[in-house]
Amino acid sequence: MAPPISTRFDLAMSNSDSADLAAARIGAIRPAAEQSDAQAQFELGHMTARGEGVTRDKAEGASWIRKAAEQGHVDAQFLLASLYLMGDGVAQSAPEGVEWLEKAASQGHADAQYLLGLMREDGDGCDIDPADAVRWYSQAADQDHAGAQYRLAQLKEHGVGCEIDMTEAFKWYRRAALQDYPDAREDLLGLCRAHPDLPLPVSELLDGKGRS
């Protein structure tokens, strides 16, 4: 059933207002982007690639994002890495994607650190290096990135890229579980049943007590 006429009118007005605001935003930031303002370049590139307030042009959007990335804009570096990995608006290139991920990760971008850890594990666009994966997961995990906490726990449990350390595995499984990361609770409880000498009883694992 179609929405009532009044609802359809409101939606049309809402969409029109949104488009007008996006177009106004494009007009406001373009001069700054052309004057090499990195934040404006990033925003203009993102909006252009998505077709917000301007005709959609993924290649032009990627070009603006690259300009911002080359100035050290960390979110632009991460987004540009993603574009290269997917081949979205640029020619697909895993090695170039990894290069931009490394730049963003080195600036503390947690999602970049996590994704770079995954790629170091799998050798996707780079050499397989489990120890380097542990390094990047550790940095992201310290920023409360749940996915990195979970992967770090798994590597610590099985001694991949590092020494087996059940206490560390326990800690990172628990922190991921406290963020409701998929499978973290089950793996945490399984670890504790197999290793009853770990720091907290199972009944206290998931209520936030003793969180480190």
Tab-separated table of C-alpha atoms in Angstrom:
chain	number	residue	atom	x	y	z
A	1	MET	CA	0.000	0.000	0.000
A	2	ALA	CA	1.318	3.438	-0.948
A	3	PRO	CA	1.847	5.912	1.911
A	4	PRO	CA	-0.804	8.618	2.366
A	5	ILE	CA	-0.485	11.677	0.132
A	6	SER	CA	0.594	13.820	3.091
A	7	THR	CA	3.346	11.348	3.983
A	8	ARG	CA	4.553	11.183	0.406
A	9	PHE	CA	4.630	14.986	0.267
A	10	ASP	CA	6.625	15.146	3.501
A	11	LEU	CA	9.092	12.581	2.165
A	12	ALA	CA	9.496	14.500	-1.075
A	13	MET	CA	10.107	17.717	0.847
A	14	SER	CA	12.563	15.947	3.129
A	15	ASN	CA	14.493	14.503	0.178
A	16	SER	CA	14.482	17.874	-1.566
A	17	ASP	CA	15.712	19.662	1.548
A	18	SER	CA	18.438	17.066	2.003
A	19	ALA	CA	19.581	17.462	-1.599
A	20	ASP	CA	19.606	21.246	-1.254
A	21	LEU	CA	21.669	21.033	1.926
A	22	ALA	CA	24.140	18.662	0.275
A	23	ALA	CA	24.477	20.938	-2.749
A	24	ALA	CA	25.010	23.921	-0.476
A	25	ARG	CA	27.659	21.995	1.426
A	26	ILE	CA	29.451	21.139	-1.827
A	27	GLY	CA	29.440	24.808	-2.771
A	28	ALA	CA	30.809	25.783	0.624
A	29	ILE	CA	33.687	23.307	0.756
A	30	ARG	CA	34.833	23.282	-2.875
A	31	PRO	CA	36.810	26.573	-2.629
A	32	ALA	CA	38.633	25.288	0.448
A	33	ALA	CA	39.351	21.971	-1.263
A	34	GLU	CA	40.774	23.813	-4.253
A	35	GLN	CA	43.003	25.720	-1.811
A	36	SER	CA	44.402	22.390	-0.556
A	37	ASP	CA	42.414	22.141	2.672
A	38	ALA	CA	42.707	18.414	3.445
A	39	GLN	CA	39.455	18.104	5.402
A	40	ALA	CA	37.533	19.861	2.637
A	41	GLN	CA	39.171	17.630	0.025
A	42	PHE	CA	38.223	14.528	1.978
A	43	GLU	CA	34.630	15.638	2.426
A	44	LEU	CA	34.287	16.768	-1.192
A	45	GLY	CA	35.725	13.479	-2.416
A	46	HIS	CA	33.446	11.418	-0.214
A	47	MET	CA	30.348	13.344	-1.286
A	48	THR	CA	31.312	13.275	-4.964
A	49	ALA	CA	31.907	9.529	-4.895
A	50	ARG	CA	28.482	9.052	-3.305
A	51	GLY	CA	26.664	11.585	-5.469
A	52	GLU	CA	25.620	13.800	-2.564
A	53	GLY	CA	24.843	17.328	-3.738
A	54	VAL	CA	26.657	16.728	-7.019
A	55	THR	CA	26.580	14.313	-9.940
A	56	ARG	CA	28.077	11.038	-8.789
A	57	ASP	CA	31.619	10.545	-10.059
A	58	LYS	CA	33.630	7.860	-8.294
A	59	ALA	CA	36.866	8.630	-10.132
A	60	GLU	CA	36.718	12.341	-9.294
A	61	GLY	CA	35.770	11.501	-5.736
A	62	ALA	CA	38.768	9.206	-5.429
A	63	SER	CA	41.001	11.943	-6.832
A	64	TRP	CA	39.949	14.378	-4.102
A	65	ILE	CA	40.305	11.715	-1.436
A	66	ARG	CA	43.824	10.988	-2.665
A	67	LYS	CA	44.743	14.674	-2.445
A	68	ALA	CA	43.675	14.681	1.203
A	69	ALA	CA	45.454	11.377	1.876
A	70	GLU	CA	48.691	12.711	0.442
A	71	GLN	CA	48.506	15.518	2.997
A	72	GLY	CA	48.318	13.002	5.815
A	73	HIS	CA	44.549	13.063	6.426
A	74	VAL	CA	44.155	9.745	8.232
A	75	ASP	CA	40.492	9.081	7.358
A	76	ALA	CA	41.262	9.839	3.719
A	77	GLN	CA	44.171	7.407	3.830
A	78	PHE	CA	41.928	4.668	5.187
A	79	LEU	CA	39.158	5.379	2.681
A	80	LEU	CA	41.634	5.493	-0.211
A	81	ALA	CA	43.047	2.152	0.919
A	82	SER	CA	39.534	0.712	0.853
A	83	LEU	CA	38.952	2.086	-2.649
A	84	TYR	CA	42.132	0.435	-3.936
A	85	LEU	CA	41.294	-2.862	-2.277
A	86	MET	CA	37.822	-2.872	-3.846
A	87	GLY	CA	38.719	-1.219	-7.150
A	88	ASP	CA	36.070	1.428	-6.535
A	89	GLY	CA	36.790	4.609	-8.509
A	90	VAL	CA	40.409	3.514	-8.988
A	91	ALA	CA	42.128	0.516	-10.544
A	92	GLN	CA	42.034	-2.345	-8.049
A	93	SER	CA	45.434	-2.808	-6.405
A	94	ALA	CA	45.892	-4.733	-3.170
A	95	PRO	CA	49.538	-3.637	-2.768
A	96	GLU	CA	48.589	0.030	-3.064
A	97	GLY	CA	45.705	-0.541	-0.693
A	98	VAL	CA	48.119	-2.045	1.828
A	99	GLU	CA	50.465	0.925	1.409
A	100	TRP	CA	47.707	3.372	2.333
A	101	LEU	CA	46.511	1.137	5.155
A	102	GLU	CA	50.011	1.244	6.611
A	103	LYS	CA	50.003	5.038	6.498
A	104	ALA	CA	46.650	5.240	8.292
A	105	ALA	CA	47.550	2.492	10.759
A	106	SER	CA	50.800	4.245	11.622
A	107	GLN	CA	48.730	7.293	12.574
A	108	GLY	CA	46.671	5.226	14.994
A	109	HIS	CA	43.585	4.499	12.860
A	110	ALA	CA	42.122	1.452	14.630
A	111	ASP	CA	40.122	0.113	11.669
A	112	ALA	CA	43.219	0.377	9.467
A	113	GLN	CA	45.278	-1.445	12.072
A	114	TYR	CA	42.696	-4.221	12.274
A	115	LEU	CA	42.351	-4.606	8.500
A	116	LEU	CA	46.112	-4.555	8.074
A	117	GLY	CA	46.355	-7.317	10.667
A	118	LEU	CA	43.910	-9.434	8.665
A	119	MET	CA	45.870	-8.873	5.489
A	120	ARG	CA	49.169	-9.761	7.180
A	121	GLU	CA	47.568	-13.008	8.339
A	122	ASP	CA	46.231	-13.913	4.908
A	123	GLY	CA	48.987	-12.486	2.703
A	124	ASP	CA	46.440	-10.525	0.706
A	125	GLY	CA	48.434	-7.932	-1.232
A	126	CYS	CA	51.427	-8.402	1.042
A	127	ASP	CA	53.670	-11.064	2.541
A	128	ILE	CA	52.192	-13.313	5.219
A	129	ASP	CA	53.577	-12.096	8.536
A	130	PRO	CA	51.720	-13.378	11.611
A	131	ALA	CA	54.018	-11.492	13.997
A	132	ASP	CA	53.193	-8.225	12.236
A	133	ALA	CA	49.497	-9.146	12.378
A	134	VAL	CA	49.849	-9.525	16.155
A	135	ARG	CA	51.519	-6.115	16.327
A	136	TRP	CA	48.714	-4.365	14.457
A	137	TYR	CA	45.946	-6.237	16.272
A	138	SER	CA	47.542	-5.268	19.578
A	139	GLN	CA	47.478	-1.588	18.691
A	140	ALA	CA	43.852	-1.724	17.565
A	141	ALA	CA	42.843	-3.859	20.554
A	142	ASP	CA	44.289	-1.268	22.909
A	143	GLN	CA	41.839	1.190	21.312
A	144	ASP	CA	38.925	-1.162	22.128
A	145	HIS	CA	38.477	-2.456	18.582
A	146	ALA	CA	36.447	-5.596	19.292
A	147	GLY	CA	37.405	-7.421	16.108
A	148	ALA	CA	41.091	-6.888	16.811
A	149	GLN	CA	40.622	-8.021	20.403
A	150	TYR	CA	39.015	-11.241	19.208
A	151	ARG	CA	41.666	-12.018	16.583
A	152	LEU	CA	44.446	-11.184	19.027
A	153	ALA	CA	42.912	-13.576	21.554
A	154	GLN	CA	42.846	-16.346	18.958
A	155	LEU	CA	46.486	-15.810	18.012
A	156	LYS	CA	47.534	-15.704	21.661
A	157	GLU	CA	45.599	-18.902	22.375
A	158	HIS	CA	47.162	-20.828	19.509
A	159	GLY	CA	50.602	-19.225	19.447
A	160	VAL	CA	50.380	-17.830	15.922
A	161	GLY	CA	52.899	-15.041	15.427
A	162	CYS	CA	53.595	-15.036	19.153
A	163	GLU	CA	54.096	-17.279	22.144
A	164	ILE	CA	51.050	-19.109	23.494
A	165	ASP	CA	49.707	-17.018	26.349
A	166	MET	CA	46.414	-18.184	27.825
A	167	THR	CA	46.192	-15.298	30.259
A	168	GLU	CA	46.429	-12.796	27.395
A	169	ALA	CA	43.980	-14.851	25.333
A	170	PHE	CA	41.575	-14.800	28.273
A	171	LYS	CA	41.909	-11.047	28.655
A	172	TRP	CA	41.261	-10.258	24.994
A	173	TYR	CA	38.427	-12.761	24.567
A	174	ARG	CA	36.750	-11.226	27.596
A	175	ARG	CA	37.126	-7.665	26.368
A	176	ALA	CA	35.686	-8.639	22.991
A	177	ALA	CA	32.856	-10.533	24.698
A	178	LEU	CA	32.022	-7.506	26.814
A	179	GLN	CA	31.440	-5.685	23.518
A	180	ASP	CA	29.193	-8.555	22.330
A	181	TYR	CA	31.559	-9.483	19.513
A	182	PRO	CA	30.273	-12.603	17.700
A	183	ASP	CA	31.751	-15.890	18.992
A	184	ALA	CA	33.858	-14.159	21.661
A	185	ARG	CA	31.621	-15.311	24.531
A	186	GLU	CA	31.578	-18.916	23.340
A	187	ASP	CA	35.338	-19.021	22.785
A	188	LEU	CA	35.964	-17.365	26.143
A	189	LEU	CA	33.903	-19.901	28.029
A	190	GLY	CA	35.512	-22.732	26.121
A	191	LEU	CA	38.951	-21.427	27.029
A	192	CYS	CA	38.024	-21.184	30.693
A	193	ARG	CA	36.575	-24.684	30.816
A	194	ALA	CA	39.803	-26.005	29.302
A	195	HIS	CA	41.971	-23.896	31.604
A	196	PRO	CA	40.319	-23.530	35.044
A	197	ASP	CA	43.457	-21.878	36.410
A	198	LEU	CA	42.710	-18.640	34.530
A	199	PRO	CA	42.181	-15.414	36.548
A	200	LEU	CA	38.385	-15.238	37.018
A	201	PRO	CA	35.688	-17.849	37.532
A	202	VAL	CA	33.331	-18.285	34.589
A	203	SER	CA	30.443	-16.700	36.523
A	204	GLU	CA	32.333	-13.386	36.644
A	205	LEU	CA	33.618	-13.285	33.066
A	206	LEU	CA	30.861	-11.331	31.414
A	207	ASP	CA	29.484	-8.976	34.049
A	208	GLY	CA	32.283	-6.455	33.768
A	209	LYS	CA	34.021	-7.413	37.018
A	210	GLY	CA	37.769	-7.271	36.952
A	211	ARG	CA	37.837	-5.657	33.507
A	212	SER	CA	41.423	-4.772	32.668
